[in-house]
PDB file of C-alpha atoms in Angstrom:
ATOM      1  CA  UNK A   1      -4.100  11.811 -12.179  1.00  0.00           C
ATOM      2  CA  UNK A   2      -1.933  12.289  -9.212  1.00  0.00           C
ATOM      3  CA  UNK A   3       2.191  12.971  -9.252  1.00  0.00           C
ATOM      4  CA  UNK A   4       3.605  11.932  -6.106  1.00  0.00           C
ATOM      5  CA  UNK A   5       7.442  12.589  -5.569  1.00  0.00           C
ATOM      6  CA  UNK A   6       9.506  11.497  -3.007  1.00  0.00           C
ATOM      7  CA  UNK A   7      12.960  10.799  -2.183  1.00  0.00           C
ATOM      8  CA  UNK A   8      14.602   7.367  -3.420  1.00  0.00           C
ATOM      9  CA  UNK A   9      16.636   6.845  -0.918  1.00  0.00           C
ATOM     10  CA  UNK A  10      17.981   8.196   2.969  1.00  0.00           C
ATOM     11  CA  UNK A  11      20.447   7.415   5.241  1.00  0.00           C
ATOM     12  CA  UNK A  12      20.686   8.239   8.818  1.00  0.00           C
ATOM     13  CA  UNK A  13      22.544   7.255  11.882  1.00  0.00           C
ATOM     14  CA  UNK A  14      20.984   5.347  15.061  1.00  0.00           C
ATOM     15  CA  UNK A  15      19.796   8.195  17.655  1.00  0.00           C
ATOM     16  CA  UNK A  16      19.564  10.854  14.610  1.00  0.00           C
ATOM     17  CA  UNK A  17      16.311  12.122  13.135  1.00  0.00           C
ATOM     18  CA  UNK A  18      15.345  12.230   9.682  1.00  0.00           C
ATOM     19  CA  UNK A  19      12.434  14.122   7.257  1.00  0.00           C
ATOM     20  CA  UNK A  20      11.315  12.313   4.882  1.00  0.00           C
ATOM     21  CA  UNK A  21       9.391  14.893   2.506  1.00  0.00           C
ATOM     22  CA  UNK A  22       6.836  13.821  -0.265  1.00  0.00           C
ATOM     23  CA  UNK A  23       5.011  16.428  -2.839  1.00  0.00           C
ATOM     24  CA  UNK A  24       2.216  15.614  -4.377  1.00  0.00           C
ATOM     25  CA  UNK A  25      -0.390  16.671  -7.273  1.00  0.00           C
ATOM     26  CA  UNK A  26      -4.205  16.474  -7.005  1.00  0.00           C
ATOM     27  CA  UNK A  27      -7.306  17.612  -8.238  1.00  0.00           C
ATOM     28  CA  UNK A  28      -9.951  16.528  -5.249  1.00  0.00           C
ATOM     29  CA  UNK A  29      -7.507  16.112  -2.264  1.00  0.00           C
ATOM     30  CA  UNK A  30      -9.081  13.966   0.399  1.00  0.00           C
ATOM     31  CA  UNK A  31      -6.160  12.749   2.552  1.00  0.00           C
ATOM     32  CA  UNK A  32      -2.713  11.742   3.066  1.00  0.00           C
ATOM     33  CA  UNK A  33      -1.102   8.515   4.572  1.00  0.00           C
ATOM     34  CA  UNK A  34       2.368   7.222   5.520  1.00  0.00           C
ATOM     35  CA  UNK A  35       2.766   3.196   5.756  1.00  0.00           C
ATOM     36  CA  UNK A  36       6.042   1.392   6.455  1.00  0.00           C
ATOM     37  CA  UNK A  37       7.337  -0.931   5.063  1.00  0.00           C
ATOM     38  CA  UNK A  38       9.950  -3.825   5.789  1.00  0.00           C
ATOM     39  CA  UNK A  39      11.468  -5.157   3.062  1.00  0.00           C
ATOM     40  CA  UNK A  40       9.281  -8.216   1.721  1.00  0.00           C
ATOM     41  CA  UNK A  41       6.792  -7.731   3.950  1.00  0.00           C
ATOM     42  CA  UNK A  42       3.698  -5.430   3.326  1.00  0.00           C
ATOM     43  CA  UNK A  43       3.090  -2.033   4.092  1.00  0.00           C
ATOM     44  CA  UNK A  44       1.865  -0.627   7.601  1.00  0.00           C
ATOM     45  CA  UNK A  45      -0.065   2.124   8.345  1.00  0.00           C
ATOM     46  CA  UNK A  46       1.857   5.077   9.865  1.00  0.00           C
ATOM     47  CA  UNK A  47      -0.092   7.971   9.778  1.00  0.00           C
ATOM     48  CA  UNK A  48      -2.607  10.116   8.366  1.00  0.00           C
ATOM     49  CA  UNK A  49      -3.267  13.583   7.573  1.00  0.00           C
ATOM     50  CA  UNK A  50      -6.388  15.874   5.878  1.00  0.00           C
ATOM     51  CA  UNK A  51      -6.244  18.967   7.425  1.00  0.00           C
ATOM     52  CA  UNK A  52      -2.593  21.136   7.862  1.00  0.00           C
ATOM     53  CA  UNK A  53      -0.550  20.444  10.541  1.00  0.00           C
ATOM     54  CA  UNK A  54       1.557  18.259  12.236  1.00  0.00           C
ATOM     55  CA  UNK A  55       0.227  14.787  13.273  1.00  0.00           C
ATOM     56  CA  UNK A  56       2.415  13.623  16.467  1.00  0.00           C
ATOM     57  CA  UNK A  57       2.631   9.414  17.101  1.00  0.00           C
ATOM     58  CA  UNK A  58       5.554   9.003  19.450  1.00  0.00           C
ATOM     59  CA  UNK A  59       8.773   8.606  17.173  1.00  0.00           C
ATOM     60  CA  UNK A  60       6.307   9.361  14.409  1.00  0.00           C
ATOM     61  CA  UNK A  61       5.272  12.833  13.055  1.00  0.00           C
ATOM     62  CA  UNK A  62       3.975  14.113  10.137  1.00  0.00           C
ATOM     63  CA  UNK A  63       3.071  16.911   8.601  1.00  0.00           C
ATOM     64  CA  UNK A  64       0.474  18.703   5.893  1.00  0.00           C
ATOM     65  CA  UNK A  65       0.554  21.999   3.641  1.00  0.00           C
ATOM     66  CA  UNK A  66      -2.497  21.584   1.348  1.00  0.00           C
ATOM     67  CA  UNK A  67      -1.703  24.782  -0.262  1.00  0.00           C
ATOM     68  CA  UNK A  68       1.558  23.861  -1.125  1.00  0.00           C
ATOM     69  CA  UNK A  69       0.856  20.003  -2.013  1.00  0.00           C
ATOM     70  CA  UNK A  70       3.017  18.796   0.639  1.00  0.00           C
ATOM     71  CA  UNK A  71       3.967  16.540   3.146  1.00  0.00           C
ATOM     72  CA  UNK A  72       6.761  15.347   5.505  1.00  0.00           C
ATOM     73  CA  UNK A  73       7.173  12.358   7.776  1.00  0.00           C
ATOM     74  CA  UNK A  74       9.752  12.913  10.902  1.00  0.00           C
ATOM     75  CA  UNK A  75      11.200  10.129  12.402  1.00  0.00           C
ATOM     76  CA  UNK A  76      13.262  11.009  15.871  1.00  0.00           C
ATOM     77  CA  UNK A  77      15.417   9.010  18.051  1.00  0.00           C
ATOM     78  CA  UNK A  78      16.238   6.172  14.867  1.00  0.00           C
ATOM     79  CA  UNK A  79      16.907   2.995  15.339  1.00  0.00           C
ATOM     80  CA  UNK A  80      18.041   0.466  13.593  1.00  0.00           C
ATOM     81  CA  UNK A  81      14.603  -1.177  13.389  1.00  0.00           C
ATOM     82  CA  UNK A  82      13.145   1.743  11.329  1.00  0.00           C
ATOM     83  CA  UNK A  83      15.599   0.603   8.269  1.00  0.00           C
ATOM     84  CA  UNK A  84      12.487   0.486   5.981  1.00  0.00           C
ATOM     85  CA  UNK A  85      10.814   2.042   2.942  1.00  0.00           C
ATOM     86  CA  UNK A  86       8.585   4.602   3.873  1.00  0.00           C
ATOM     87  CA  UNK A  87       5.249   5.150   1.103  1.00  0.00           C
ATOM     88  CA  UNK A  88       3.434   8.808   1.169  1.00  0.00           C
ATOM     89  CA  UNK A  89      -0.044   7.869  -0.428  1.00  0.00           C
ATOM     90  CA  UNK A  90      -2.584  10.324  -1.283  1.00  0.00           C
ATOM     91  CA  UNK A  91      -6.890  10.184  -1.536  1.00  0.00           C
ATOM     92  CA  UNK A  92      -8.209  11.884  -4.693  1.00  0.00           C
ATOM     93  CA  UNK A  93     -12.043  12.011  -4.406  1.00  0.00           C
ATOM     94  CA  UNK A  94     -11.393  12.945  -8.103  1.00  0.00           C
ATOM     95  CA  UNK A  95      -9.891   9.168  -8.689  1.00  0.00           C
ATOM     96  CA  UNK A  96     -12.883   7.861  -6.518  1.00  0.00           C
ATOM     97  CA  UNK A  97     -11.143   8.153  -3.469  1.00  0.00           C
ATOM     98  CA  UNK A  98      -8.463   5.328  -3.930  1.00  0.00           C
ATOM     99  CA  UNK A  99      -5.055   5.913  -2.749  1.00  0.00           C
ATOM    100  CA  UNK A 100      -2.003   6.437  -5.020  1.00  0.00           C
ATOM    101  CA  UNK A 101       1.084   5.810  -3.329  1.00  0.00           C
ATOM    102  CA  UNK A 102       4.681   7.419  -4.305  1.00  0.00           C
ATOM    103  CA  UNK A 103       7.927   5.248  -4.697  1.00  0.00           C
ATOM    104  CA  UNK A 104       8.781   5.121  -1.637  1.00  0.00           C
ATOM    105  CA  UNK A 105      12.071   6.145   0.275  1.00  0.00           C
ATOM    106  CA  UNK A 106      14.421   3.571   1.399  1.00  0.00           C
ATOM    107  CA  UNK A 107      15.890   4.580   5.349  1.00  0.00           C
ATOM    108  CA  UNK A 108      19.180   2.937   6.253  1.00  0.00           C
ATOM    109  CA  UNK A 109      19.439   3.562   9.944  1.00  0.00           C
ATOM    110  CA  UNK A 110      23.501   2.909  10.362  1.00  0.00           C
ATOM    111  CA  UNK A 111      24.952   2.765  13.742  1.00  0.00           C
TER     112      UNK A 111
ATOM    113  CA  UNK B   1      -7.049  -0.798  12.344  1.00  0.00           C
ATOM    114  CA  UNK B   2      -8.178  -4.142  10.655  1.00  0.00           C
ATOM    115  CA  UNK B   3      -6.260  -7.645  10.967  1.00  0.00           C
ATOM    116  CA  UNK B   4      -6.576  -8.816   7.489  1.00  0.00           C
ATOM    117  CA  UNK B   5      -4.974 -12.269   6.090  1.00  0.00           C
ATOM    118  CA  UNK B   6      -3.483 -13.504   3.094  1.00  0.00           C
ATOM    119  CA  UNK B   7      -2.900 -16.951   1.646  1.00  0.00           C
ATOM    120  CA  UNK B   8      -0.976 -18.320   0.648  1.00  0.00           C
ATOM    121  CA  UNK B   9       1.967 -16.106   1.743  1.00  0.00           C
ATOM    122  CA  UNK B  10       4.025 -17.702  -1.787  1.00  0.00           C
ATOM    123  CA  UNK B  11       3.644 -20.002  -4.525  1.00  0.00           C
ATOM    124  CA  UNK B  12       5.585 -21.071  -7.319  1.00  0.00           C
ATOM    125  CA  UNK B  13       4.134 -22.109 -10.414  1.00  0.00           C
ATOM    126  CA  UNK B  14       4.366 -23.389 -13.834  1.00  0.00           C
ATOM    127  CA  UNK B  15       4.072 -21.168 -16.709  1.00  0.00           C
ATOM    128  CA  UNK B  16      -0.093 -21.124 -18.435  1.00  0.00           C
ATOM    129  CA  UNK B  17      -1.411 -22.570 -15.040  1.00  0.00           C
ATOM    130  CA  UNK B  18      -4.133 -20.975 -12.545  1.00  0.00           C
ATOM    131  CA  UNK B  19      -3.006 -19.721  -9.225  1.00  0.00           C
ATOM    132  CA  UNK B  20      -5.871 -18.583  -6.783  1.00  0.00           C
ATOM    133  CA  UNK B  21      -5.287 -16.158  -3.595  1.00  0.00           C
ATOM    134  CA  UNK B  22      -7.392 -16.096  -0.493  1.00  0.00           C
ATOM    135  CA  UNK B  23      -7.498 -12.589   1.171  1.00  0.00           C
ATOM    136  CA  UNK B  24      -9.940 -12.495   4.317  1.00  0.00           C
ATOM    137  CA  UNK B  25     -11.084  -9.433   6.925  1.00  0.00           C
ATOM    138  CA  UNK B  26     -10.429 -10.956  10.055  1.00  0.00           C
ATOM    139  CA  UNK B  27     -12.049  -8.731  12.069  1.00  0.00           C
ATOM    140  CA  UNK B  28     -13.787  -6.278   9.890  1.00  0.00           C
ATOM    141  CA  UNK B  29     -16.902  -6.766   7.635  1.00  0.00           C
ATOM    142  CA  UNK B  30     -15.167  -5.727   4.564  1.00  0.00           C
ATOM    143  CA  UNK B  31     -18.057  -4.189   1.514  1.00  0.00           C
ATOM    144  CA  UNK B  32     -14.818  -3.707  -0.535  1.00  0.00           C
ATOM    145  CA  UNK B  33     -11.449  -4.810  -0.833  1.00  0.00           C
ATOM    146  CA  UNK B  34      -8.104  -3.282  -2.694  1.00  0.00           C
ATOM    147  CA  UNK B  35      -6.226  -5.673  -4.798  1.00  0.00           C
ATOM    148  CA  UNK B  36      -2.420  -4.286  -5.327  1.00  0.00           C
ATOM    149  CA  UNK B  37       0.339  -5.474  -7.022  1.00  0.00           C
ATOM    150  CA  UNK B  38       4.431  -4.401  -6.455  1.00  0.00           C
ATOM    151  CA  UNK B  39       6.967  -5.454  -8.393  1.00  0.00           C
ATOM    152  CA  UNK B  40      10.811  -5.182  -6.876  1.00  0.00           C
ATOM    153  CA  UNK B  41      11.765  -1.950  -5.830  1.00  0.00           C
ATOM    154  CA  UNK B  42       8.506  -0.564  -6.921  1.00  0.00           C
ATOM    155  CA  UNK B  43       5.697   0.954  -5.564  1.00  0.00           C
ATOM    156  CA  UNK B  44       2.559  -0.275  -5.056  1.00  0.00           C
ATOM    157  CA  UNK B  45       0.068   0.035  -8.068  1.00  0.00           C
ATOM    158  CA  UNK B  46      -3.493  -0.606  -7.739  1.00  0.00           C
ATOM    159  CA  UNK B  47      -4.699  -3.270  -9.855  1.00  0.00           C
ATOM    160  CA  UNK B  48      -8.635  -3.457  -8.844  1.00  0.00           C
ATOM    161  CA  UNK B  49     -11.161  -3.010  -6.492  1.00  0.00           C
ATOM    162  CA  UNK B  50     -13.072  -5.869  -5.029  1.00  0.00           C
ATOM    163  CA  UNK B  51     -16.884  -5.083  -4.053  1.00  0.00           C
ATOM    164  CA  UNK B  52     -19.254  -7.356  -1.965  1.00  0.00           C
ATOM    165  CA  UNK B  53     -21.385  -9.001  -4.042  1.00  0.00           C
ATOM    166  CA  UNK B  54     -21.025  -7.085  -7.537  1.00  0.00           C
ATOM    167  CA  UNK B  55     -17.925  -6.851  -9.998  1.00  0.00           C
ATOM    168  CA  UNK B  56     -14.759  -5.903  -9.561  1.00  0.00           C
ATOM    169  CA  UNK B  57     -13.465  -2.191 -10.682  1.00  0.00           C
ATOM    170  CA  UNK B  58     -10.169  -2.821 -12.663  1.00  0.00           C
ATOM    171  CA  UNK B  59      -7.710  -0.118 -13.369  1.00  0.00           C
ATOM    172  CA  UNK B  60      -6.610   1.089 -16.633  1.00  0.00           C
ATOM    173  CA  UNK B  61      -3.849  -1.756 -18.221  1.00  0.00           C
ATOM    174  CA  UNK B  62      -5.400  -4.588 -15.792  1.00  0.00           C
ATOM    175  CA  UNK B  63      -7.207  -7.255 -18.156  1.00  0.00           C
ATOM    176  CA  UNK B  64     -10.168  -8.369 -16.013  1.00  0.00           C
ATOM    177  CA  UNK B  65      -9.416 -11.674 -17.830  1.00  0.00           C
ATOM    178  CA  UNK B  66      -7.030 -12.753 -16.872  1.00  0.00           C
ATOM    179  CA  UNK B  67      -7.051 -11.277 -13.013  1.00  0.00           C
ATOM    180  CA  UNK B  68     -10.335 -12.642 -11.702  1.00  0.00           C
ATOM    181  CA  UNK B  69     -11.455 -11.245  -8.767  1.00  0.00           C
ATOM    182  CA  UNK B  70     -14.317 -12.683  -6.658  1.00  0.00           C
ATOM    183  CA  UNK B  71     -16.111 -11.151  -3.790  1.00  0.00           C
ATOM    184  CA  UNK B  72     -18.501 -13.337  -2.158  1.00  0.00           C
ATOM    185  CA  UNK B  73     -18.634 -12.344   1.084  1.00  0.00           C
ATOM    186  CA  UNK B  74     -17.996  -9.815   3.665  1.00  0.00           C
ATOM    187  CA  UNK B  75     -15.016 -11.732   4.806  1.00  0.00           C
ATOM    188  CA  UNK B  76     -13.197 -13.281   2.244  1.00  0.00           C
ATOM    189  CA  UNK B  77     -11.963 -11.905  -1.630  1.00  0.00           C
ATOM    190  CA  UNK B  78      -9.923 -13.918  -3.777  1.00  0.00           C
ATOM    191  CA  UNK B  79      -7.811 -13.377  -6.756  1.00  0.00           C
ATOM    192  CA  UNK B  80      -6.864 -15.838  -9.213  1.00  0.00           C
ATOM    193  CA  UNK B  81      -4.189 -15.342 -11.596  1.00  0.00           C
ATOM    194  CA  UNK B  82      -4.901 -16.793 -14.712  1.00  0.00           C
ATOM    195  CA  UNK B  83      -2.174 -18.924 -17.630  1.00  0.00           C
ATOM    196  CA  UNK B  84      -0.056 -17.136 -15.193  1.00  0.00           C
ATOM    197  CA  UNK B  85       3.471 -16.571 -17.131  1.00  0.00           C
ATOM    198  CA  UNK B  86       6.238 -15.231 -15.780  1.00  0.00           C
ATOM    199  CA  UNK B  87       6.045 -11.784 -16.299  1.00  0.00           C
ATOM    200  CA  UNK B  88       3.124 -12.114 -13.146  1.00  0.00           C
ATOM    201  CA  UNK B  89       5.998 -12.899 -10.984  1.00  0.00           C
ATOM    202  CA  UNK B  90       5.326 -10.522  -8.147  1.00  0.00           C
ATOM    203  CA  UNK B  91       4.075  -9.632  -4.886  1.00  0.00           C
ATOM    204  CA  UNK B  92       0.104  -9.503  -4.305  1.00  0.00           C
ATOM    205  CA  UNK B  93      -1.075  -7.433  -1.287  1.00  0.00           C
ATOM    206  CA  UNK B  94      -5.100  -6.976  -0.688  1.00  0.00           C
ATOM    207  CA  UNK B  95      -6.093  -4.423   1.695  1.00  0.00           C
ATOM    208  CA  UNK B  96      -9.371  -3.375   3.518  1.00  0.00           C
ATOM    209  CA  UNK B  97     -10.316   0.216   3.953  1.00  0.00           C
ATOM    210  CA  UNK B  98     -11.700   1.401   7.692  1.00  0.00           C
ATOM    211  CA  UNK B  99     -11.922   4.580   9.768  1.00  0.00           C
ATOM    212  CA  UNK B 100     -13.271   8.131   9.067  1.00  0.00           C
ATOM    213  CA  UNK B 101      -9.726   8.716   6.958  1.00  0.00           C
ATOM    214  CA  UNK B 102      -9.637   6.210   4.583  1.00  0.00           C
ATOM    215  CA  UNK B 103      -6.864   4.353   5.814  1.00  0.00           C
ATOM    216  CA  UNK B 104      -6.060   0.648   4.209  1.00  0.00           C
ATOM    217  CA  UNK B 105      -4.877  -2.197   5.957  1.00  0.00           C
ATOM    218  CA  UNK B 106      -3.230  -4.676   4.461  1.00  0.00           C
ATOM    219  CA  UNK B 107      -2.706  -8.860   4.141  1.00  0.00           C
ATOM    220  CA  UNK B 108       0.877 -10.121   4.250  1.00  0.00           C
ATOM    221  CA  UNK B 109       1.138 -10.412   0.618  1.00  0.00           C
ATOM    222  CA  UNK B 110       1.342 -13.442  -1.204  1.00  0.00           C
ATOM    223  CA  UNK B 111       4.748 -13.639  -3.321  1.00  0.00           C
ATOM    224  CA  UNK B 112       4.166 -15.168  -6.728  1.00  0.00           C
ATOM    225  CA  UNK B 113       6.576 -16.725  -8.901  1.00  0.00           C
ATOM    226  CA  UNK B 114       6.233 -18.586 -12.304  1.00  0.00           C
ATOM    227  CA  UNK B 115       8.667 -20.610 -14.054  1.00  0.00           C
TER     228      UNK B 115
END
């Protein structure tokens, strides 16, 4: 199975950035997404990454090390609207390609 | 991406009754759907995959029972929870897969709760 690991919790001020990492375990890697979520409301999609790199979306990066099972999400310029829980999900082609998704990190943007 | 919709968005009910949830592709013609469930301050944890036209893949621990999932068209899956109780109490959130990458959109969710 997968073991995905990432923070349980951030805080950041309004302006700041923040790096949200997530490390993961997989036998048939095949992708890995970051959705957003608001807090009883369901997730969005963010990003996605399947090669390494870094993945820019305005505020949004993120970034992939395959060899080293391992992911980050950068958000720059906070504000107080990205006060959210942030999911790192991974594909396993091994698990038939569904996603597994971590616990989640909980931002508090403060101003 | 794919607009995808869920109803209803909550429902309360009583304990051994039948509660049934739409999820429908808006704009998408969806062969399969994702069926998640996430309890408070949880994650998200698959409970079964919804295919056009055939049965539904459950996970390990989901009893196919009492979680019926139907399929019937491109558009539109539903799940109903069955003698709900009130350890179902949670939030339901279906999902349709597009793109190259794999990525899942998802419904609203529909927020259970049974008293």
């Amino acid at each position: 199975g997968q073991n995905i690991d990432q923070p349980t919790e951030m805080t950041a001020t309004e302006g700041a950035i923040v790096q949200i990492n997530c490390t993961y375990q997989t036998s048939g890697f095949n992708g890995l997404f970051w959705y957003q979520q608001h807090a009883g409301e369901a997730p969005t999609f963010l990003s996605y990454n399947v090669l390494d790199g870094l993945e820019e979306k305005g505020r949004f990066s993120s970034f992939l090390s395959r060899s080293k099972g391992y992911s980050y999400l950068l958000l720059k310029e906070l504000q107080m609207k990205d006060s959210a829980s942030y999911l790192c999900a991974v594909r396993d082609k091994a698990a038939g390609n569904k996603l597994t998704f971590g616990g989640g990190t909980r931002v508090l943007v403060k101003p | 991406g794919a607009v995808v919709s869920q109803h209803p968005s909550w429902v309360i009910c009583k304990s051994g009754t039948s509660v049934k949830i739409e999820c429908r592709s808006l704009d998408f013609q969806a062969t399969t759907m994702f069926w998640y469930r996430q309890f408070p301050k949880q994650s998200l944890m698959l409970m079964a995959t919804s295919n056009e036209g055939s049965k539904a893949t459950y996970e390990q621990g989901v009893e196919k029972d009492k979680f019926l999932i139907n399929h019937a068209s491109l558009t539109l899956s539903t799940l109903t929870v069955t003698s709900a109780h009130p350890e179902d109490s949670s939030f339901y959130i279906c999902s349709v897969e597009t793109g190259t990458g794999g990525e899942q959109y998802f419904g609203p969710g529909t927020r259970l709760t049974v008293t």
